[in-house]
Coordinates of C-alpha atoms in Angstrom, one line a residue:
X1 CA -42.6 -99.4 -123.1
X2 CA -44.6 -98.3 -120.1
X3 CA -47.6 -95.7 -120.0
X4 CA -45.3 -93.4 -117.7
X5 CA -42.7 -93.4 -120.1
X6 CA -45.4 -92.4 -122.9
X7 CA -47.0 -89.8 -120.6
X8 CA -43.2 -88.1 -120.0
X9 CA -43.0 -87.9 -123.8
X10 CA -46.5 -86.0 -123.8
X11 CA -45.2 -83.9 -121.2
X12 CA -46.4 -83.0 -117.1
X13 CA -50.0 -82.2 -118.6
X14 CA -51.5 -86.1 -118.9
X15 CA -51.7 -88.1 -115.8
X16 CA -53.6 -90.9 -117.0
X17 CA -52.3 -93.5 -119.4
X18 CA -53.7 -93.3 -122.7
X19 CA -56.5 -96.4 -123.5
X20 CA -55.6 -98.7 -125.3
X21 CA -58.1 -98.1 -128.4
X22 CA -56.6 -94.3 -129.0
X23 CA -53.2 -95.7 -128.2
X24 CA -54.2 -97.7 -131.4
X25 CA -55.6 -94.8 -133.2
X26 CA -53.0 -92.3 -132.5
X27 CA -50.0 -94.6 -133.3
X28 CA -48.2 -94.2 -136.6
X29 CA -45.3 -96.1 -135.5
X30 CA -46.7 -98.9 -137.9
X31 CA -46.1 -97.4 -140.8
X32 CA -43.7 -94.1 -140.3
X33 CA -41.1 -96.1 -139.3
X34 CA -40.1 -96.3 -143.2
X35 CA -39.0 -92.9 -142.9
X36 CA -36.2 -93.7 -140.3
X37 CA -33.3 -92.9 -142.5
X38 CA -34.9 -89.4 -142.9
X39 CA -35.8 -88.8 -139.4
X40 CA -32.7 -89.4 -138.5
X41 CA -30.9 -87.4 -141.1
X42 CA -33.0 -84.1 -140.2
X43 CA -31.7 -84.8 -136.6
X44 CA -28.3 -85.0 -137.3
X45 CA -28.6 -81.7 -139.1
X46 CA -30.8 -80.3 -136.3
X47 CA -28.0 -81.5 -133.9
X48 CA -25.2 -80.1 -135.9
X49 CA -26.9 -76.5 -136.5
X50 CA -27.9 -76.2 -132.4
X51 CA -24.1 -76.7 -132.0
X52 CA -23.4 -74.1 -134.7
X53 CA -25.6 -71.3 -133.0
X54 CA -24.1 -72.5 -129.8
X55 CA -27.9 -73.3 -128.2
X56 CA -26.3 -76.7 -127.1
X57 CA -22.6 -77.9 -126.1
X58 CA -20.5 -78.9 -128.9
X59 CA -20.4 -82.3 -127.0
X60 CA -24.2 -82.8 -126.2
X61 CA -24.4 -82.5 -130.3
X62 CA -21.3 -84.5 -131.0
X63 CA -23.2 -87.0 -128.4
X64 CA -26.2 -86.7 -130.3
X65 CA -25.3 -87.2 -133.6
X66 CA -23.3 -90.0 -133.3
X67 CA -25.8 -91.9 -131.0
X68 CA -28.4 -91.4 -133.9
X69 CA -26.0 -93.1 -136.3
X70 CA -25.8 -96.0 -133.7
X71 CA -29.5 -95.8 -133.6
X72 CA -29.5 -95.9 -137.4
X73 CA -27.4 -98.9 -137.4
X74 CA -29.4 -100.8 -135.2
X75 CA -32.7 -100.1 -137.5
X76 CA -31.4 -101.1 -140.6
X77 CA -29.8 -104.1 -139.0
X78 CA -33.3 -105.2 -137.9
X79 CA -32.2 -105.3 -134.5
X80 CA -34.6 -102.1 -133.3
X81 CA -37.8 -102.6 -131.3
X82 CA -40.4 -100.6 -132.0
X83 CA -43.1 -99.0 -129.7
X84 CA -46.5 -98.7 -130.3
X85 CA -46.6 -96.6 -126.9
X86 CA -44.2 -93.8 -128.1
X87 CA -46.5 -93.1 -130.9
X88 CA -44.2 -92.7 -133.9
X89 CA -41.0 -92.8 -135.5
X90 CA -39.9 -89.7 -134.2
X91 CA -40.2 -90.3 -130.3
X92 CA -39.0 -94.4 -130.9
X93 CA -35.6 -92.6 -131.7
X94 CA -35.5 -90.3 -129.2
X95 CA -36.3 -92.7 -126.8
X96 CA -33.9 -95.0 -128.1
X97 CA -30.9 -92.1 -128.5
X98 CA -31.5 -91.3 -124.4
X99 CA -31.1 -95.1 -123.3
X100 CA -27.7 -94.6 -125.5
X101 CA -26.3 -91.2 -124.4
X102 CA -28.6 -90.5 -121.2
X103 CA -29.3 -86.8 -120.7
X104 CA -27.8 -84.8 -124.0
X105 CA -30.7 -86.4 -125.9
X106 CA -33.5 -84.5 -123.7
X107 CA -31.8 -81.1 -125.7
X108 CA -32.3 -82.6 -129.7
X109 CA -35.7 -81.1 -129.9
X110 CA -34.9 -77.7 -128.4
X111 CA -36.1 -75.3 -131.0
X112 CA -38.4 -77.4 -133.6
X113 CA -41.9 -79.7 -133.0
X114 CA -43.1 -82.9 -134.4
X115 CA -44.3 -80.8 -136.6
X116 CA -41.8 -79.6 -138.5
X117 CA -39.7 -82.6 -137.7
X118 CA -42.6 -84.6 -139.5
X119 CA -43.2 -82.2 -142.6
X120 CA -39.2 -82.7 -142.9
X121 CA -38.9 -86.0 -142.9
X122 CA -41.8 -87.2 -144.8
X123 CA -40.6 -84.1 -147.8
X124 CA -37.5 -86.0 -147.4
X125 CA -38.8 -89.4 -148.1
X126 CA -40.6 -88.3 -151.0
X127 CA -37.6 -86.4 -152.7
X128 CA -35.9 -89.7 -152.2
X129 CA -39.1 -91.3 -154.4
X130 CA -39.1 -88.8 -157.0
X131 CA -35.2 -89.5 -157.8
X132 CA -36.6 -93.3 -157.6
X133 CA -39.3 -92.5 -160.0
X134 CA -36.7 -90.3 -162.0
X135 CA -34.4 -92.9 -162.3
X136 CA -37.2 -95.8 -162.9
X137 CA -38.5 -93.1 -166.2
X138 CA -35.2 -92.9 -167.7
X139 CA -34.4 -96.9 -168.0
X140 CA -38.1 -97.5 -169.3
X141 CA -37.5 -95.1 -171.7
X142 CA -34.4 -96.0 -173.1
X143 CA -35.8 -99.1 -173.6
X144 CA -38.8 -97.8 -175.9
X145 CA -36.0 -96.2 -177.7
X146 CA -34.5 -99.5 -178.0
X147 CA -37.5 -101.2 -179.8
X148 CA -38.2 -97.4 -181.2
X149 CA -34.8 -98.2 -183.4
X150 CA -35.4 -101.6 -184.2
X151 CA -38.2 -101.0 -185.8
X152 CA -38.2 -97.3 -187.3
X153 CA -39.8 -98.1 -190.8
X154 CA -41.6 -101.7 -189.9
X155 CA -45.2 -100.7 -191.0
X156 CA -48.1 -101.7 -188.6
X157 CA -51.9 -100.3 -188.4
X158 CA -52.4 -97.3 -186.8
X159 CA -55.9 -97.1 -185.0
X160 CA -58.3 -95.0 -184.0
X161 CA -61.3 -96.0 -181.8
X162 CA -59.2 -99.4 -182.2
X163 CA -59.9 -99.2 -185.9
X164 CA -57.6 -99.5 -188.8
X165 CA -56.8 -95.9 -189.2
X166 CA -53.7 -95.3 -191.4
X167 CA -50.5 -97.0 -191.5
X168 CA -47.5 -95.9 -188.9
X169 CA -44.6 -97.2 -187.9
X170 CA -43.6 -99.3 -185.3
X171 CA -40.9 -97.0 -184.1
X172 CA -43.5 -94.0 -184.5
X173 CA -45.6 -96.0 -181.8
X174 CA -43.5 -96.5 -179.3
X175 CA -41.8 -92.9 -178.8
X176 CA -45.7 -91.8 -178.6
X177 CA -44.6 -93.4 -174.9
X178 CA -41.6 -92.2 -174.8
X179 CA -43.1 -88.6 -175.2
X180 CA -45.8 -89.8 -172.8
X181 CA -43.4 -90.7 -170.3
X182 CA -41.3 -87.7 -171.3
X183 CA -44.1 -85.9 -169.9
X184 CA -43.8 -87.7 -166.6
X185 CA -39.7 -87.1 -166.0
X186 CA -40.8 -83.4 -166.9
X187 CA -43.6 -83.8 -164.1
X188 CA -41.2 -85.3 -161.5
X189 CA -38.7 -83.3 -162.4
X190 CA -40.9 -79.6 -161.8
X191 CA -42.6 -81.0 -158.4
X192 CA -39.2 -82.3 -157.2
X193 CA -38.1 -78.5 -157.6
X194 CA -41.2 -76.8 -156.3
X195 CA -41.3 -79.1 -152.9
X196 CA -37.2 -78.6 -151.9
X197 CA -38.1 -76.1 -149.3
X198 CA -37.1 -77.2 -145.7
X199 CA -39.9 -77.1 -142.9
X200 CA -37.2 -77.1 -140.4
X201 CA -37.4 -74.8 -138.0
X202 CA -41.1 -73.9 -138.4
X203 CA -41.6 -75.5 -135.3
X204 CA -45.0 -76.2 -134.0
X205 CA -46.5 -73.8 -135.9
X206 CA -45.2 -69.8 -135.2
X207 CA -41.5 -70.5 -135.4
X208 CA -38.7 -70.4 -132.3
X209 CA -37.6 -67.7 -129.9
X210 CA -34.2 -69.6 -130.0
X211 CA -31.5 -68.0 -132.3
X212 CA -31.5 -71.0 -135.0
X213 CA -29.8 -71.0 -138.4
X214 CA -32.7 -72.4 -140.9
X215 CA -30.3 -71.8 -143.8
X216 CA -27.8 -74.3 -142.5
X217 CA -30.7 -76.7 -142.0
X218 CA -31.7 -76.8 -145.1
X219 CA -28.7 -76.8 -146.8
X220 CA -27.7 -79.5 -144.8
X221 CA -30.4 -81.9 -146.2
X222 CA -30.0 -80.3 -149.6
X223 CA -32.9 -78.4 -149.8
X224 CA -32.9 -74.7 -151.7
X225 CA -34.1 -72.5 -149.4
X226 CA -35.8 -72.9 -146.2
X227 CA -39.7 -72.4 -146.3
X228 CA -40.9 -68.8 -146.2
X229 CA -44.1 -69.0 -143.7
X230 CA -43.8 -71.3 -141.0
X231 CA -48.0 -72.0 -140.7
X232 CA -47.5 -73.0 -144.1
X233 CA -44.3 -75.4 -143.4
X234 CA -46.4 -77.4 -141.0
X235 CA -49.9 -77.8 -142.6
X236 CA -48.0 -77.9 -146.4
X237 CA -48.8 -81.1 -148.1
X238 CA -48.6 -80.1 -151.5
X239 CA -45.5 -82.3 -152.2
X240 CA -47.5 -85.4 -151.5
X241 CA -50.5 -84.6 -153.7
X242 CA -48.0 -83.6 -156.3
X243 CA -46.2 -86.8 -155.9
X244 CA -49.7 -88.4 -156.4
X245 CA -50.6 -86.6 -159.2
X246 CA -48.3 -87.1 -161.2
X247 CA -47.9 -90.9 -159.8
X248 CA -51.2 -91.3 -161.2
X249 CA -51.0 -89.6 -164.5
X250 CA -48.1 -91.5 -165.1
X251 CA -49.8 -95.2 -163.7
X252 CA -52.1 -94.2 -166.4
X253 CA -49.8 -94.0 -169.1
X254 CA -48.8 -97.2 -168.2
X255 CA -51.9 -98.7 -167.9
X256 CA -52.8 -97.4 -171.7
X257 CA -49.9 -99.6 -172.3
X258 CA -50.3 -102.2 -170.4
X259 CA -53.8 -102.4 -172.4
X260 CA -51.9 -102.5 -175.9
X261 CA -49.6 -105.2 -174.5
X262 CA -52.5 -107.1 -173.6
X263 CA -54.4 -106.8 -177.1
X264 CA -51.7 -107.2 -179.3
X265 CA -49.9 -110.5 -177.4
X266 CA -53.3 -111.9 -178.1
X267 CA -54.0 -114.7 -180.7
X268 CA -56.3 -112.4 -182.5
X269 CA -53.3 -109.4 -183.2
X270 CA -49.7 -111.3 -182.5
X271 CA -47.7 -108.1 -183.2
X272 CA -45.8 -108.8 -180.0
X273 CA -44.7 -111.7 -178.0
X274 CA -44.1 -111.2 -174.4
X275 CA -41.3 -113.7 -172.2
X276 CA -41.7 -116.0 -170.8
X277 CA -39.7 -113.9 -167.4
X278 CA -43.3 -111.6 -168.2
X279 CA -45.7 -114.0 -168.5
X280 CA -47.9 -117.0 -166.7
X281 CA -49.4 -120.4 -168.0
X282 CA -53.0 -121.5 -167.2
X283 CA -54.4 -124.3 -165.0
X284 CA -56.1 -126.0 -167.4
X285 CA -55.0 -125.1 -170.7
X286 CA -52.0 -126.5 -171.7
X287 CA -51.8 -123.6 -174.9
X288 CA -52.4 -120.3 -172.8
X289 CA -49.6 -117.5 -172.3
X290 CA -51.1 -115.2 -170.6
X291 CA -49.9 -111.3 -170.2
X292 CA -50.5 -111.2 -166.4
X293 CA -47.9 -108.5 -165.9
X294 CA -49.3 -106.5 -167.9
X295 CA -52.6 -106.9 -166.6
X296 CA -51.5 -106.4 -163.2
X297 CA -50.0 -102.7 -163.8
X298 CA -53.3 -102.4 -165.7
X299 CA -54.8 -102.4 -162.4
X300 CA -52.2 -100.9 -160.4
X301 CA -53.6 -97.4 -161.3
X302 CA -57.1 -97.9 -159.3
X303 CA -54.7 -98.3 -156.0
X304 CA -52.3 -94.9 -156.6
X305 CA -56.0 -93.5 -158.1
X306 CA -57.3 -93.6 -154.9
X307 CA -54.3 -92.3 -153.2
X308 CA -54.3 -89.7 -154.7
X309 CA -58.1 -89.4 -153.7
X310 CA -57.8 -90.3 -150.5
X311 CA -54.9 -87.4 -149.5
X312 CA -56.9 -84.7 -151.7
X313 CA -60.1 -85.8 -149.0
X314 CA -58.1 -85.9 -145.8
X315 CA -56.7 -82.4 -146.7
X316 CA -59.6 -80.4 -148.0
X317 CA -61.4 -79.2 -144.6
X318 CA -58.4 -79.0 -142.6
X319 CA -58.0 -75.3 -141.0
X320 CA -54.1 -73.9 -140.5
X321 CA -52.3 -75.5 -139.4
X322 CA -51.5 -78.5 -137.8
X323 CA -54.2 -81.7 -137.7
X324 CA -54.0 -85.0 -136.1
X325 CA -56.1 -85.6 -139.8
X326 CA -52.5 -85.3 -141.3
X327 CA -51.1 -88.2 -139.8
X328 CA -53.3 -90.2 -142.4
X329 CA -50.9 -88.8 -145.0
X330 CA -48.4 -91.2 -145.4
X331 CA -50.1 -94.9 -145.8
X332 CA -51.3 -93.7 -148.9
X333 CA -48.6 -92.3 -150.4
X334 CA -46.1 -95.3 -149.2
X335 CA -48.6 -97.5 -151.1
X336 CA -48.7 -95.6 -154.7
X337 CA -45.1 -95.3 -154.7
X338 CA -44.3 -98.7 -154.3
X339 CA -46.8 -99.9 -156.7
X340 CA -46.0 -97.6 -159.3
X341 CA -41.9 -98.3 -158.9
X342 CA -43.1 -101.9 -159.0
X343 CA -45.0 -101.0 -162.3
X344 CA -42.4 -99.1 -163.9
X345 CA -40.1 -102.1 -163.6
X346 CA -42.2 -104.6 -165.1
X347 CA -43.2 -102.4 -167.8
X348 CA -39.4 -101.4 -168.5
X349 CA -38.7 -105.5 -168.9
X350 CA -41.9 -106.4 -171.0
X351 CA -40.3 -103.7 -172.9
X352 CA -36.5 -104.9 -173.7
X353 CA -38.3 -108.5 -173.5
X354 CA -41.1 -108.4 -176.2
X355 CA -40.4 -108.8 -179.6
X356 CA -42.6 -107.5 -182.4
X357 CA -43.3 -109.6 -184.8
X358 CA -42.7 -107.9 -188.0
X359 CA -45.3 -110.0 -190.7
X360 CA -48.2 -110.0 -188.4
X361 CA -47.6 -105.9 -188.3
X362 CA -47.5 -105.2 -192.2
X363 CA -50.2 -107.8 -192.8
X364 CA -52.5 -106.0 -190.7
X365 CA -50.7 -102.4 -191.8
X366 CA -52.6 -102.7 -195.3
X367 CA -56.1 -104.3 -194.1
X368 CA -58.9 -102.2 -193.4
X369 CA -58.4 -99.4 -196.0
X370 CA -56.2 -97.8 -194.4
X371 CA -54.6 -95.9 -197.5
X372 CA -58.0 -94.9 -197.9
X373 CA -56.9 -91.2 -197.1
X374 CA -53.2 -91.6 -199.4
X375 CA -55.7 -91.6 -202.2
X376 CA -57.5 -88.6 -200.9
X377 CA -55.0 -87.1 -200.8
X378 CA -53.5 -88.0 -203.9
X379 CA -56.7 -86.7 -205.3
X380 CA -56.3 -83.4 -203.7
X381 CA -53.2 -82.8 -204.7
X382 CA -52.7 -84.0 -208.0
X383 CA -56.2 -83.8 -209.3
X384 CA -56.8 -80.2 -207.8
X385 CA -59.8 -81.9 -206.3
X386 CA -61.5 -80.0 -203.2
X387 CA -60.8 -82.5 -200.1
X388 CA -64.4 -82.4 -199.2
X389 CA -65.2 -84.4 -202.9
X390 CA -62.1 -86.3 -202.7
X391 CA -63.6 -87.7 -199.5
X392 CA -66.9 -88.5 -201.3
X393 CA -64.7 -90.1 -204.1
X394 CA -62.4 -92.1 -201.5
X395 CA -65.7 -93.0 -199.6
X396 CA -67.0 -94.5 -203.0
X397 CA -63.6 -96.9 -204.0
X398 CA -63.8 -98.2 -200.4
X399 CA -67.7 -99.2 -200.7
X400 CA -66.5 -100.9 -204.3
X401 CA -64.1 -102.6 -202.4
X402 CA -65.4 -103.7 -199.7
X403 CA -68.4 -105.0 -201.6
X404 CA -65.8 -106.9 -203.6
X405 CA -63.9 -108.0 -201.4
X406 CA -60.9 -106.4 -201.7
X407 CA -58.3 -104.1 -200.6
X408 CA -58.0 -100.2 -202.2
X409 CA -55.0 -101.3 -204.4
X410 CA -56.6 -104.4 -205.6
X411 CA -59.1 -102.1 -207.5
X412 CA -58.3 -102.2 -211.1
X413 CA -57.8 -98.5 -213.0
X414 CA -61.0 -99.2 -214.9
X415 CA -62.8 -99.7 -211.4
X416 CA -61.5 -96.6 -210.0
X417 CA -61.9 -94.5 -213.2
X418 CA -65.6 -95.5 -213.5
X419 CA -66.1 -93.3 -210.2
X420 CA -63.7 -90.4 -211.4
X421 CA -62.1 -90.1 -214.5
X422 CA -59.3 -88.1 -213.2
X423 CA -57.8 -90.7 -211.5
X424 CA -54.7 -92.1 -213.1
X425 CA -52.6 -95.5 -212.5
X426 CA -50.1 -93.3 -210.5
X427 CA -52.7 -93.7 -208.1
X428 CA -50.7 -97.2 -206.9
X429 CA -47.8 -95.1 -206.0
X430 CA -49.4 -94.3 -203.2
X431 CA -51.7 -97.0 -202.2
X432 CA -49.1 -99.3 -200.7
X433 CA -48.1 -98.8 -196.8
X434 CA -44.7 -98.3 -197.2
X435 CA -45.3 -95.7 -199.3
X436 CA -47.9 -94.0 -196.6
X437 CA -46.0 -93.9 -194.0
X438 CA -42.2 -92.5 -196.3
X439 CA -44.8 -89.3 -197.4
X440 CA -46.1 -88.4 -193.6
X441 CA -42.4 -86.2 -193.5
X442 CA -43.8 -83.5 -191.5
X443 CA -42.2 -82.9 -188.3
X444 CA -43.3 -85.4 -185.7
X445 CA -44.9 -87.4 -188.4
X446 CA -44.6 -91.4 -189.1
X447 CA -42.2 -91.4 -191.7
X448 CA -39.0 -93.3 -190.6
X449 CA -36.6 -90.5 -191.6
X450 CA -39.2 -88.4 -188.7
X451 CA -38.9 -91.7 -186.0
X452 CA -34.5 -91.3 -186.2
X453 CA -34.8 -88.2 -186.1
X454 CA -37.2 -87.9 -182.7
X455 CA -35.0 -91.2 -181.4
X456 CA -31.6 -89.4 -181.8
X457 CA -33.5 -86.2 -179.7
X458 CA -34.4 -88.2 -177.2
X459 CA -30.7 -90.1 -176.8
X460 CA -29.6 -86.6 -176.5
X461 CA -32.0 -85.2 -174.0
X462 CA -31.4 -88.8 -171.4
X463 CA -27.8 -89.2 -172.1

């Protein structure tokens, strides 16, 4: 494509050619043209709606919108050649549409700007992500319900500060994800709704003197409402940060996972085994599985992190409305979403991959003391002890034991009498793990009867 034909886009004002470095600078072409389909779509409905309000012929948008469809065609054919010269994605269609239907194409941007037309396509391309995401949520967690079930009264070690805390369930841990990733649907699911205002229209900035209908617009692309304030339509990027936001909370939910998967496929834990589909061999050592899938979503995160970062930093000094600033907008968002879609998809098959290996998790369930606080209990409520002194009490069996050697049930009634005499055998009731985790019945507790119950909640809320 020639400078002239550039220069004609920009208009009568330039004429000199741009150089060739802010040709460089100023092209987004490179990257925007991902949101063709949506560019497109906006102009069909832009096309249809000038019709409509008869601003063009009936023809010139008939011409239009069908040329676009051919132009369409040719882009996801791969048979579409882009120009650096006309800038972006927006002007490599138009220019493209008036080679096809000559003159009618000159009248597609009558009443709207880049602007808008940009703020419109890119809100279109990330509604399309957050249905992605959406859908990418929903399998992941079905499949944490899956294991969820398999598993809802296998004992394993609960931890805190990655130390034997008290005994859970394996069912109980995984729908902690599935709430966690609950959380995230919910998060896609409120910014999805917040962002489905249509910028078209706004035009550069003030609006149009030509009669257009925004409400057919917008419904046209399925949005709710067209946007209320036209400076705001243009300069809004709120949609992207919110898609980053909540791409990055949720990267880090999956990167607390990841870190679980990593620890407990280890030789030192073996409550799960990853596949092979999940997993990579080593160089040199013959024996080594290693979890690299699950160390690479580990460090997906620092990537849509700094999206995130990086948007929040091009946005914060920028006055109303539009900046040339803003064109940095999309790189970073294209970048999170596809690594957290490709993270989402690896977690979701470790998950319906792994199996848990049921001995290694009630072996460890009962090491570590960690009935230590069934007996305070105990203590509290059948010796009428204050908890404060059935701590003291618990703290005192666990020192015995540990400087014997030996678990809290392995203590004999004699041993445990000698540092209370209220103490009775029906203390072993409640020192074994199974036992723990059937009494922790209060609502969103560990006790299996609790883990069906949240499963069959959650089968309800994604069916």
């Amino acid at each position: 494509m020639s400078k002239k034909t550039s220069n004609q886009m920009w208009g009568g004002r330039f004429a000199a050619g741009p150089d060739a470095i802010m040709e460089a600078i100023n092209a987004s072409i490179g990257f925007d043209q991902r949101m063709a389909a949506q560019d497109i779509a906006g102009s069909r409905a832009h096309a249809a709606m000038l019709a409509a309000t008869s601003i063009v012929s009936d023809s010139d948008a008939e011409a239009m919108r069908e040329g676009l469809l051919t132009v369409l065609s040719e882009i996801e054919a791969g048979n579409f050649e882009f120009s650096t010269a006309l800038e972006d994605i927006h002007m490599n269609v138009e220019a493209r549409l008036k080679e096809l239907i000559g003159e009618p194409a000159g009248r597609l941007h009558t009443g709207r700007s880049r602007n808008d037309q940009v703020a419109t396509d890119f809100k279109l391309w990330v509604r399309d992500q957050l249905d992605a995401v959406d859908g990418a949520l929903q399998a992941l967690m079905k499949a944490l319900l899956t294991q969820a079930e398999s598993g809802a009264d296998w004992v394993m070690p609960g931890f805190t500060h990655l130390q034997t805390a008290q005994p859970v369930t394996w069912g109980h841990h995984m729908m902690a994800y599935v709430e966690m990733f609950g959380r995230d649907l919910s998060r896609v699911r409120d910014a999805r709704a917040r962002m489905n205002e249509c910028p078209l229209g706004a035009a550069a900035l003030a609006g149009t003197s030509f009669p257009i209908d925004r409400e057919m617009t917008a419904r046209e692309l399925g949005f709710d409402r067209p946007s209320a304030n036209s400076l705001d339509a243009v300069s809004d990027r709120d949609f992207a940060l919110e898609f980053l936001s909540a791409a990055s909370i949720c990267a880090m939910h999956l990167s607390r996972m990841a870190e679980e998967l990593v620890i407990w496929s280890s030789a030192q834990f073996r409550f799960v085994s990853l596949s092979d589909r999940f997993s990579t061999g080593s160089s040199i050592m013959p024996q080594k599985k290693n979890p690299d899938a699950a160390e690479l979503i580990r460090a997906k995160i620092g990537r849509i992190f700094g999206a995130n970062v990086a948007l929040m930093t091009v946005m914060k000094g920028l006055p109303l409305a539009y900046s040339k600033d803003m064109q940095e907008d999309k790189e970073q968002v294209f970048d999170a979403a596809d690594n957290l879609m490709l993270a989402l998809a690896a977690m979701e098959g470790m998950v319906r991959d792994m199996s848990a290996n049921r001995p290694s998790l009630e072996a460890a369930a009962g090491s570590g003391f960690s009935t230590a606080t069934d007996l305070a209990d105990w203590l509290v409520r059948v010796a009428d002890m204050p908890f404060r002194e059935a701590h003291h009490v618990t703290g005192t069996l666990v020192a015995m034991a540990e400087e014997a050697v030996v678990d809290l049930p392995d203590l004999s009634l004699e041993q445990m009498q000698s540092v209370h005499s209220a103490i009775t055998d029906d203390i072993f009731g409640v020192l074994g793990v199974h036992n723990s985790v059937a009494s922790r019945t209060s609502y969103g507790g560990t006790a299996p009867e609790q883990v069906r119950a949240q499963i069959a909640r959650w089968k309800e809320v994604l069916a």
